[in-house]
Short mmCIF file of C-alpha atoms in Angstrom, two decimals:
data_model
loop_
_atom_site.label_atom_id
_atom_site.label_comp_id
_atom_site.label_asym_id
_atom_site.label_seq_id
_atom_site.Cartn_x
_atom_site.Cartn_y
_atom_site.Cartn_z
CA UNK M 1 109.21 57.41 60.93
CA UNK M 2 108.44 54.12 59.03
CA UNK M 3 110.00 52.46 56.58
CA UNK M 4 108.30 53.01 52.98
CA UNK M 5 107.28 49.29 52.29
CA UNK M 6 108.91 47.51 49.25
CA UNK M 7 106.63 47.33 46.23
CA UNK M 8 105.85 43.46 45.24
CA UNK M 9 105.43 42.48 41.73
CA UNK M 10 101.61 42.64 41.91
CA UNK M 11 101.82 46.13 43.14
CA UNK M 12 103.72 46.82 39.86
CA UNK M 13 101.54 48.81 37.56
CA UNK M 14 101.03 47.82 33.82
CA UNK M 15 103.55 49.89 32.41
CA UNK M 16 106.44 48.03 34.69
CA UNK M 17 105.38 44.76 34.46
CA UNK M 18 106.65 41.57 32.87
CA UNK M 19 103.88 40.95 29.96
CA UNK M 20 101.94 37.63 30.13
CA UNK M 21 99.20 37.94 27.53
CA UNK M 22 100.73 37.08 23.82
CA UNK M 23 100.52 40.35 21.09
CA UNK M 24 98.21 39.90 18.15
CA UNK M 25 98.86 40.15 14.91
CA UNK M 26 98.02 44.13 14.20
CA UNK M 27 100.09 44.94 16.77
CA UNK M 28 102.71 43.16 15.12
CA UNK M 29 101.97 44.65 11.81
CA UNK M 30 101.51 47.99 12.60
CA UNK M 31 105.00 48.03 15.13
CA UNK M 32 106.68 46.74 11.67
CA UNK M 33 105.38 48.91 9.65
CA UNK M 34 106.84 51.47 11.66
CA UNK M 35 109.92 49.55 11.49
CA UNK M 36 109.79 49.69 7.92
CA UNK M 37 109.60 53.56 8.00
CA UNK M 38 112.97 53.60 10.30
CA UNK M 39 114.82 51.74 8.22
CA UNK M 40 113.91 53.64 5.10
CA UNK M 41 115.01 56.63 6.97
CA UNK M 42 118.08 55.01 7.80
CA UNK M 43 119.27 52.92 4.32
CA UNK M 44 118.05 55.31 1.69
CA UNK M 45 120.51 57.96 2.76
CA UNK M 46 123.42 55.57 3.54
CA UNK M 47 122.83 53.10 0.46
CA UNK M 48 122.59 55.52 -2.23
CA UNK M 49 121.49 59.43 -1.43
CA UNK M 50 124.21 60.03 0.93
CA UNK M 51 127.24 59.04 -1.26
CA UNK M 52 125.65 60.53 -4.39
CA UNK M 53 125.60 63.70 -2.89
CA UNK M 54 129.20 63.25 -1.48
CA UNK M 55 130.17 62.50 -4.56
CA UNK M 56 128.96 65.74 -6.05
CA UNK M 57 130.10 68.12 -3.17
CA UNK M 58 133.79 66.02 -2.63
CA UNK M 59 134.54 64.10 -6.14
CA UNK M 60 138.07 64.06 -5.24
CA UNK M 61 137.86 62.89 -1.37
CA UNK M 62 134.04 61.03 -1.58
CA UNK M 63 135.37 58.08 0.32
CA UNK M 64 137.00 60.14 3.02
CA UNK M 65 134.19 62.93 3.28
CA UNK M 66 131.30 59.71 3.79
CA UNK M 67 133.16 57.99 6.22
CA UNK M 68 133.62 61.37 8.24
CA UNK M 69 129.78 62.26 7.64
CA UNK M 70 128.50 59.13 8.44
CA UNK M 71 130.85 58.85 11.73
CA UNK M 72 129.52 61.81 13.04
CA UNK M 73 126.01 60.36 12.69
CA UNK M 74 126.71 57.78 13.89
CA UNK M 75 128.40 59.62 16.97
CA UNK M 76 125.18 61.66 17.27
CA UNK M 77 122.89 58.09 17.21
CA UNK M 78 124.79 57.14 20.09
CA UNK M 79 124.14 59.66 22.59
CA UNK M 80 120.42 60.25 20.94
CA UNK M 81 119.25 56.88 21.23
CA UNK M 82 120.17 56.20 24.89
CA UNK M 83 119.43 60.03 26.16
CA UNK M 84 116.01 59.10 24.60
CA UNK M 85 114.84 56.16 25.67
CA UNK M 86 115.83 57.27 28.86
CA UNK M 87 113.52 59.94 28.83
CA UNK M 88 110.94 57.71 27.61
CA UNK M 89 111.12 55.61 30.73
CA UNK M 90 110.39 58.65 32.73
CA UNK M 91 107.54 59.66 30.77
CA UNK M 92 104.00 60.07 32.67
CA UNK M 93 101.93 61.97 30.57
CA UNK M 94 98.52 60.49 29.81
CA UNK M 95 99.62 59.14 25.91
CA UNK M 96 101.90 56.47 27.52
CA UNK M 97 105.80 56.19 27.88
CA UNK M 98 106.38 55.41 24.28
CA UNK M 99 103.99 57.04 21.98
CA UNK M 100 105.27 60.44 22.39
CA UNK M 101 108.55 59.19 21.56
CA UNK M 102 107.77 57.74 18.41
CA UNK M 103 105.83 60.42 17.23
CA UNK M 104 108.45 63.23 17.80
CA UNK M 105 111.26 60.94 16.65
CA UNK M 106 109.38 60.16 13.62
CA UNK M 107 108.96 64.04 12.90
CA UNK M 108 112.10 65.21 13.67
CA UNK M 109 113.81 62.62 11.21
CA UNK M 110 111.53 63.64 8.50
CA UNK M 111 112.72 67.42 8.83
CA UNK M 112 116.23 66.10 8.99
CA UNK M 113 116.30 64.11 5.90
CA UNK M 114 113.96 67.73 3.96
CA UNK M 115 116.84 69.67 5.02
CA UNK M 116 119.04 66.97 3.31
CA UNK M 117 117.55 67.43 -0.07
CA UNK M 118 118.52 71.01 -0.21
CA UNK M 119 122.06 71.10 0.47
CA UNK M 120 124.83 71.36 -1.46
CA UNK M 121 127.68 71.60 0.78
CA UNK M 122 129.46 68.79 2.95
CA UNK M 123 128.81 70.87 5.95
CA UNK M 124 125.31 70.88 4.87
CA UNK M 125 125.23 67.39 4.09
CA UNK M 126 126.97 66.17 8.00
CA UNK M 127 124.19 68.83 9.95
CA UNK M 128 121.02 67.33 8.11
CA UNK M 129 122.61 63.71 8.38
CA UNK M 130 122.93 64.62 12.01
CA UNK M 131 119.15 66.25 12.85
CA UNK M 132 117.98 62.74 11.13
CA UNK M 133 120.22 60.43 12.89
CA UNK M 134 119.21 62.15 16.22
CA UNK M 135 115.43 62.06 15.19
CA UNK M 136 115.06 58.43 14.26
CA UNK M 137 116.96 57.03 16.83
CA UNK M 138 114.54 58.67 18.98
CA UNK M 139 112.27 56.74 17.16
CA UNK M 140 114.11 53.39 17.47
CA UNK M 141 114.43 53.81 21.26
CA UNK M 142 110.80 53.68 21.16
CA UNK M 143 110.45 51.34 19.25
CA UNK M 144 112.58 48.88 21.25
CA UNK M 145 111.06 49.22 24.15
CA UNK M 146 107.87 47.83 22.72
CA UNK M 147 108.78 44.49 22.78
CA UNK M 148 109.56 44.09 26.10
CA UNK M 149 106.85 46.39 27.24
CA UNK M 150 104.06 44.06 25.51
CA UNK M 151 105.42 40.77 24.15
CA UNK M 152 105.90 38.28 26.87
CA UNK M 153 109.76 36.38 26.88
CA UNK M 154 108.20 33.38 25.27
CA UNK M 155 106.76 35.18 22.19
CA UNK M 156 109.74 37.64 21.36
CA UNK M 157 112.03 35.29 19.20
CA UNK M 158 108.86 35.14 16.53
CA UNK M 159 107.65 38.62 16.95
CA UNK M 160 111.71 39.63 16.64
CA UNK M 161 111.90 38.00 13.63
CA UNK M 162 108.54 39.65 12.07
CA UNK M 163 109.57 43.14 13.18
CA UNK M 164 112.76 42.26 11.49
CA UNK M 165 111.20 41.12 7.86
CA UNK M 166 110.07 45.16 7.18
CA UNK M 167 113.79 46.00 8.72
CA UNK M 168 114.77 44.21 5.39
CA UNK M 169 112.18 45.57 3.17
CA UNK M 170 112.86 49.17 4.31
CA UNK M 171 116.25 48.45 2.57
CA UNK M 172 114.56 47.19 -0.67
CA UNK M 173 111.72 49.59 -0.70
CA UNK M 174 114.33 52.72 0.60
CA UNK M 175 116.82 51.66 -2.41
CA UNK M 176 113.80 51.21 -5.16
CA UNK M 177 112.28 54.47 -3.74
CA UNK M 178 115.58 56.47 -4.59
CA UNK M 179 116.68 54.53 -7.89
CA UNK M 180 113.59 54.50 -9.55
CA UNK M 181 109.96 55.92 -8.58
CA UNK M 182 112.73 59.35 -6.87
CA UNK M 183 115.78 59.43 -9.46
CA UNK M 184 117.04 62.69 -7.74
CA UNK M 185 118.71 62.90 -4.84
CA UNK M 186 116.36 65.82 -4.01
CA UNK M 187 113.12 64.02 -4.39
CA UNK M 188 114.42 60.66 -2.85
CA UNK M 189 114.95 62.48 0.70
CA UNK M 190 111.31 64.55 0.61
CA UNK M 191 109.54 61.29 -0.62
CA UNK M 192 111.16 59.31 2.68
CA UNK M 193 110.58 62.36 4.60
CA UNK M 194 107.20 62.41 4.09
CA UNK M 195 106.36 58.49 3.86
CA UNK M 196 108.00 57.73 7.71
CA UNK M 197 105.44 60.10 10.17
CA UNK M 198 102.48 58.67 7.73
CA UNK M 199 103.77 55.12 8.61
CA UNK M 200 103.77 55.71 12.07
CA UNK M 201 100.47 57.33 13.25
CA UNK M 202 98.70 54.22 12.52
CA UNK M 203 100.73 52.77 15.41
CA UNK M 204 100.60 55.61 17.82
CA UNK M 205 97.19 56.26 17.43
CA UNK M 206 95.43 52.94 17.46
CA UNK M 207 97.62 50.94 19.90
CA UNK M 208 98.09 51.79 23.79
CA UNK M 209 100.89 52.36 25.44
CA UNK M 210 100.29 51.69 29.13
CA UNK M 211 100.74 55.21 31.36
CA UNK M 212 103.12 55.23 34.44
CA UNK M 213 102.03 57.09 36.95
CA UNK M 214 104.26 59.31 38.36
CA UNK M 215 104.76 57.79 41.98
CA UNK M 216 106.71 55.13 40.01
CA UNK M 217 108.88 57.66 37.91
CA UNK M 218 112.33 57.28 38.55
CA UNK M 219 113.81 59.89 39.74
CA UNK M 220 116.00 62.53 38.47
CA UNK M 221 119.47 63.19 39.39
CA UNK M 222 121.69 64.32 36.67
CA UNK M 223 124.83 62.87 38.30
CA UNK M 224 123.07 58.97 38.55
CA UNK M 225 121.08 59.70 35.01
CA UNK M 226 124.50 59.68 32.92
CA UNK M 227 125.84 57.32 35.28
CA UNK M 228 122.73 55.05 34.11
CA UNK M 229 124.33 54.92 30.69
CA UNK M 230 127.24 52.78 31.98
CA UNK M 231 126.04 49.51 32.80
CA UNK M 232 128.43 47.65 34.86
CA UNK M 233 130.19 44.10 33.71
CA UNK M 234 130.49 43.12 37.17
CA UNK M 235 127.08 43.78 37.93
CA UNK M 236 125.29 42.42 34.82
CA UNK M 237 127.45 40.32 33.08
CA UNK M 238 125.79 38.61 30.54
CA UNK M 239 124.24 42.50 29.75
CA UNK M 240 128.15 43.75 28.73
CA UNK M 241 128.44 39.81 26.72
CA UNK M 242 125.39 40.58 24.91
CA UNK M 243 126.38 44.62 23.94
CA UNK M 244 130.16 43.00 23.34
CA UNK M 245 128.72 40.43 21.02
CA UNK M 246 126.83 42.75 19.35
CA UNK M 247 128.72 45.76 18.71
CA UNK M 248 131.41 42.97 17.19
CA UNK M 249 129.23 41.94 14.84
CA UNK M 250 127.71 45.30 13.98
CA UNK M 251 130.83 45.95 13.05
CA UNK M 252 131.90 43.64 10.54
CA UNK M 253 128.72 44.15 8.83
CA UNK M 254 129.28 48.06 8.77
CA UNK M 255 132.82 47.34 7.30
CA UNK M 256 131.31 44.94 4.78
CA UNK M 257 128.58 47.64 3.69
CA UNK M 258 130.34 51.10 4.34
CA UNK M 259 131.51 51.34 0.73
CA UNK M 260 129.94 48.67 -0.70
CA UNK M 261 128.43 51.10 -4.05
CA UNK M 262 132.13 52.18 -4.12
CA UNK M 263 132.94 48.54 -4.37
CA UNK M 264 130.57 48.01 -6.78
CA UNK M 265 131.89 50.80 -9.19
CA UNK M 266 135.77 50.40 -8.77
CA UNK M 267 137.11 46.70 -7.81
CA UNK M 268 134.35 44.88 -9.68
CA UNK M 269 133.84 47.26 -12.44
CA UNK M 270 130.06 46.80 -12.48
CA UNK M 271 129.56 49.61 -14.74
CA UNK M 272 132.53 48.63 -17.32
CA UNK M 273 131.36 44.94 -17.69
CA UNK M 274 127.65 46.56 -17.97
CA UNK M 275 127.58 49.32 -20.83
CA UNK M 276 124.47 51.51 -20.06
CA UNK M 277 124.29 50.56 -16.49
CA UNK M 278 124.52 52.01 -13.48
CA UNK M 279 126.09 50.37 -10.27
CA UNK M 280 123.03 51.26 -7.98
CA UNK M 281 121.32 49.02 -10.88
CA UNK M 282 123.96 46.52 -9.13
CA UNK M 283 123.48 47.59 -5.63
CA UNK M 284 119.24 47.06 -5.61
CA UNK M 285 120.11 43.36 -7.60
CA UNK M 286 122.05 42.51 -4.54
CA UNK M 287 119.71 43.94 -2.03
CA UNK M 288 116.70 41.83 -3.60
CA UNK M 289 118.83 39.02 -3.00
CA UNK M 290 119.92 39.41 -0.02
CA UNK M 291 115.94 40.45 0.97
CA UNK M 292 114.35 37.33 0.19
CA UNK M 293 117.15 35.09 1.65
CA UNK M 294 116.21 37.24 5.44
CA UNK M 295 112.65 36.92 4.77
CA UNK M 296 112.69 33.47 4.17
CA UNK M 297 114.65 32.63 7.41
CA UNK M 298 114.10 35.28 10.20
CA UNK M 299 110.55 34.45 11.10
CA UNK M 300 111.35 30.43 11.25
CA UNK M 301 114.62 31.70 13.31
CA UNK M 302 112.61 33.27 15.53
CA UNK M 303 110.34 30.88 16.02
CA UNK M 304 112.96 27.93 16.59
CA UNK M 305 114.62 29.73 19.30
CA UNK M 306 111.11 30.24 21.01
CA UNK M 307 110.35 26.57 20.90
CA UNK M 308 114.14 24.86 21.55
CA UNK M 309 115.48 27.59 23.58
CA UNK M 310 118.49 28.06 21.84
CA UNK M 311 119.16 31.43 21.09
CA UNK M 312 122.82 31.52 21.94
CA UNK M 313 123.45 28.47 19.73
CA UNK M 314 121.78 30.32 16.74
CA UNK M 315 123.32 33.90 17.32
CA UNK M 316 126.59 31.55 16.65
CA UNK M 317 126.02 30.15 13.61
CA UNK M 318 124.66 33.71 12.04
CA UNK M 319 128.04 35.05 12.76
CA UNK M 320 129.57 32.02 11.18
CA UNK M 321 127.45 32.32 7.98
CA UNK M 322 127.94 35.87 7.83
CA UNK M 323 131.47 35.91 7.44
CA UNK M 324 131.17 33.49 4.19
CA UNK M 325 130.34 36.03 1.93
CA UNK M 326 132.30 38.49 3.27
CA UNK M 327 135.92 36.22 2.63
CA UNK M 328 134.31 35.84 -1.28
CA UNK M 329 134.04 39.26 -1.51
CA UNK M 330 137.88 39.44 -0.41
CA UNK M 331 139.19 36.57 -2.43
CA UNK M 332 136.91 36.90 -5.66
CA UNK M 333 135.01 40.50 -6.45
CA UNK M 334 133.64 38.93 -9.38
CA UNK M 335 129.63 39.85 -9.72
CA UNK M 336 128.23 36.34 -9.84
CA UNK M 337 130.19 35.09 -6.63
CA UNK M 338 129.11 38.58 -4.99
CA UNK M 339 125.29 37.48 -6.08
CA UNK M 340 125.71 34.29 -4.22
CA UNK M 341 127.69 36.16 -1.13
CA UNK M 342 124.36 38.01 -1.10
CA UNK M 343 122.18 35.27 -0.33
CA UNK M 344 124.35 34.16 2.26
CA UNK M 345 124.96 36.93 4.21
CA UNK M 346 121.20 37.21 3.91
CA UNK M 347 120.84 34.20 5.86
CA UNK M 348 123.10 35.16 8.21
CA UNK M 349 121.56 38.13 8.99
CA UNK M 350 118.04 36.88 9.02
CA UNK M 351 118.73 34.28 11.44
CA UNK M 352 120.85 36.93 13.66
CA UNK M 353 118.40 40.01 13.60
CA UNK M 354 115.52 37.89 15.46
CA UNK M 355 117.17 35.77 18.02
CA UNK M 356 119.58 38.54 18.86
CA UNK M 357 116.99 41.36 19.37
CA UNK M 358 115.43 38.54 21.76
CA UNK M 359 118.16 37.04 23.50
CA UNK M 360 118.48 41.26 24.16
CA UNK M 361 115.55 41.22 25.92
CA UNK M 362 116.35 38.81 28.56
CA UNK M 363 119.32 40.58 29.98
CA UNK M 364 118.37 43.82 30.34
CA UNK M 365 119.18 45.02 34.48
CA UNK M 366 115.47 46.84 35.28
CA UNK M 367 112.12 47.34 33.84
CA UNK M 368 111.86 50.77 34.92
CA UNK M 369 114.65 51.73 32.62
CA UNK M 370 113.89 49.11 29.54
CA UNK M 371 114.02 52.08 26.66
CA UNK M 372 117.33 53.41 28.43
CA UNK M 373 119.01 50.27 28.72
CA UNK M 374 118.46 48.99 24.89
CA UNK M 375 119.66 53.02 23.93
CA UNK M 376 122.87 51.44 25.41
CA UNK M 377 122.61 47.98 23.58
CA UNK M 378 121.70 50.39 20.66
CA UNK M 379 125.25 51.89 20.64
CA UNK M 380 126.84 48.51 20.17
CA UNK M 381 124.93 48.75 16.82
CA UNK M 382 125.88 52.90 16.07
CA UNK M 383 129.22 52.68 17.46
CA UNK M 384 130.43 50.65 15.09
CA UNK M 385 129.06 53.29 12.23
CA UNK M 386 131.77 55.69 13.84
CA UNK M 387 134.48 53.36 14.34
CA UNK M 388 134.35 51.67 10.83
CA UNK M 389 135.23 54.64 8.63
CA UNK M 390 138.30 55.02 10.77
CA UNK M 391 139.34 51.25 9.84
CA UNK M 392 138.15 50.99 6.63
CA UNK M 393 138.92 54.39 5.16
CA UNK M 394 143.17 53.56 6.09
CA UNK M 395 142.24 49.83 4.48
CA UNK M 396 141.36 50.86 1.22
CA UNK M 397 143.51 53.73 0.81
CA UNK M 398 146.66 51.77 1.23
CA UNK M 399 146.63 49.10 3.81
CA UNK M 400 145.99 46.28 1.50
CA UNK M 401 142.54 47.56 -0.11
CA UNK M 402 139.31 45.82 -0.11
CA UNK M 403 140.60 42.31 0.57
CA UNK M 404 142.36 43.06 3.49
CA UNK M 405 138.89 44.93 4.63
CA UNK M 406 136.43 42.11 3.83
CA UNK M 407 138.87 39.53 5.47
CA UNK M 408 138.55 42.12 9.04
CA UNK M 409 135.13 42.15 8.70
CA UNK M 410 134.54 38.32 8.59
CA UNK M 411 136.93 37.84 11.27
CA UNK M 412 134.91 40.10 13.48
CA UNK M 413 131.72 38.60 12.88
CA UNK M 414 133.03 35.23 13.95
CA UNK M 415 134.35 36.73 16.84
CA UNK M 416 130.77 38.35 17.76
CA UNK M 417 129.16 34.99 17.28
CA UNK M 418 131.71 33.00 19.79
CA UNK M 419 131.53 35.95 22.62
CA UNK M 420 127.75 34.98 22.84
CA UNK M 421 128.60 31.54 25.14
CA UNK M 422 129.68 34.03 27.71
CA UNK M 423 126.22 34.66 28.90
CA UNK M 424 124.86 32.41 31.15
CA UNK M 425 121.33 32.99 32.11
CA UNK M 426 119.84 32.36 28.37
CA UNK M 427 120.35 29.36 27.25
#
């Protein structure tokens, strides 16, 4: 019997290829636009709904019961997201690999976040939290995949950084959406629920997403698929230095923002030195800050890295910058130094959430299994939403308070920034 003869990269069809041709602009703006649905999903329910309603089912415990609520979402977004895109890269049907994954994903999260808005209980609160987080990480998997699906290697720090911009306004428009056009808690979670599927038909329905026919479907074998989750550091190095660097980094930040309205409201006494207003009034100051300082530096990020090369040089200095703010907020939690800590961690965010997501891209082990492998990147960003509460929840209960927990979480993000001179093959 003869030997089945190796497919060559012509023989590739679309759907596994390495893109050549450059993205346009509308499929930039309508893959950001979905991007700006996700991240609605995501930051209106952490920033404000979620510990509102915490605070009304748990008054006495509300720090405790979010930190347990949100790490079990978080736990949930890390098997969801991988488990997902996995799927995804085994999809044959005739709507493409992807499509079908960010339509579902985009549903499911809206029922998620309509069962939020009628519960009352924590036990209510953690199971909606949970159907969400499982639903648009579904989504995000998608999502993901896109870039390397479409935008060729030379192209993907700028079109990063413009995916990234709505990742910033989601926050802005999520917090302004829930503080003042949806002052309830009930009304913010329908009026998200129902704004992220509208968002994203434009993009499933107008864009293609190449098929892959089922000769090239990997194949199924339960034992190897959840052995596909563990990508090996001997095998793929500067893969496990790129996951590493991130998940350090994602963590610091997830320290810095975990209680941040918390912060807000009892070390800098927002609402004492303000008669008559509230500390989400506080919160969306900061966040408009902090918006304009990514905007105005993740597209030129991105596009810097594309033309010098330099991605691991820039992921640096974001982790560097980042950690400014968070020592002020350590050393002085006074509301004007916490303004200018917002523009700076703004920066280094901005110049992080492009060049990362790109420098991503050029590691990952196979093309068949693009969505699966960024699900695993993606837990170096939700694993650090289940390991922070257990940090910072000791921290500010007695082990030195929100001083000692700023001061961690700039030490980790300097730490994320110098792991990234581990990898070798980007430059």
């Amino acid at each position: 019997m003869s030997a089945i003869p190796p497919v060559t990269p012509r023989e590739l069809p679309e759907a596994l290829a390495e893109p050549v041709r450059r993205v346009g602009a509308r499929w930039v703006a309508l893959i950001s636009l979905v991007n700006l649905a996700l991240w609605m999903g995501y930051i209106g329910p952490l920033q404000v709904l979620l510990p509102r309603q915490i605070e009304a089912a748990a008054p006495a415990s509300k720090e405790a019961v979010l930190a347990w609520v949100t790490g079990v979402g978080a736990a949930v977004a890390m098997v969801a997201n991988p488990l997902a895109g996995a799927f995804s890269d085994r999809t044959t049907g005739r709507f493409g690999r992807r499509h079908p994954w960010t339509l579902a994903g985009a549903v499911a999260g809206a029922i998620g976040l309509a069962f939020l808005a009628f519960q009352g209980s924590v036990w209510g609160v953690a199971i909606g939290w949970c159907i969400t987080q499982a639903g648009l990480n579904a989504l995000q998997a998608s999502l993901m995949a896109g870039v390397p699906d479409h935008v060729p290697v030379s192209q993907r720090g700028a079109v990063s950084g413009w995916i990234g911009v709505p990742q910033v306004f989601g926050v802005v428009a999520a917090v302004l959406l829930v503080t003042v056009l949806f002052t309830t808690v009930r009304s913010g979670y329908l009026a998200i629920a129902v704004l992220i599927p509208l968002i994203a038909l434009p993009f499933v329905l107008t864009t293609s997403d190449p098929r892959l026919p089922r000769e090239h479907r990997p194949p199924f074998e339960p034992r190897e698929f959840l052995r596909g989750f563990w990508i090996s550091p001997r095998a793929h190095p500067d893969f496990a230095w790129a996951w590493l660097t991130r998940f350090l980094m994602m963590l610091g930040n997830a320290l810095a923002l975990l209680y941040l309205l918390y912060f807000l409201i009892d070390a800098v006494g927002y609402e004492r030195r303000y008669p008559g207003s509230r500390a989400e009034d506080g919160l969306l100051v900061l966040i408009l800050i902090y918006t304009a300082a990514v905007v105005a530096t993740t597209v030129v990020a991105g596009v810097v890295s594309d033309r010098l090369g330099r991605r691991k040089a820039l992921v640096c200095v974001s982790g560097i910058v980042s950690a400014m703010p968070m020592a002020l907020m350590a050393f002085w939690p006074e509301w004007s130094v916490i303004m200018v800590g917002a523009g700076l961690l703004g920066v280094g965010y901005g110049i992080y959430l492009s060049v990362d997501n790109a420098l991503v891209t050029e590691v990952l082990p196979a093309a068949a299994g693009r969505a699966k492998d960024l699900g695993v990147i993606n837990i170096a960003s939700s694993g650090p939403q289940v390991i922070s509460p257990m940090i910072a929840g000791p921290i500010v209960a007695g082990l030195g308070g929100y001083p000692v927990l700023y001061l961690t979480a700039a030490v980790l993000s300097v730490i994320g920034g110098l792991l990234v001179w581990r990898i070798r093959l980007v430059p």
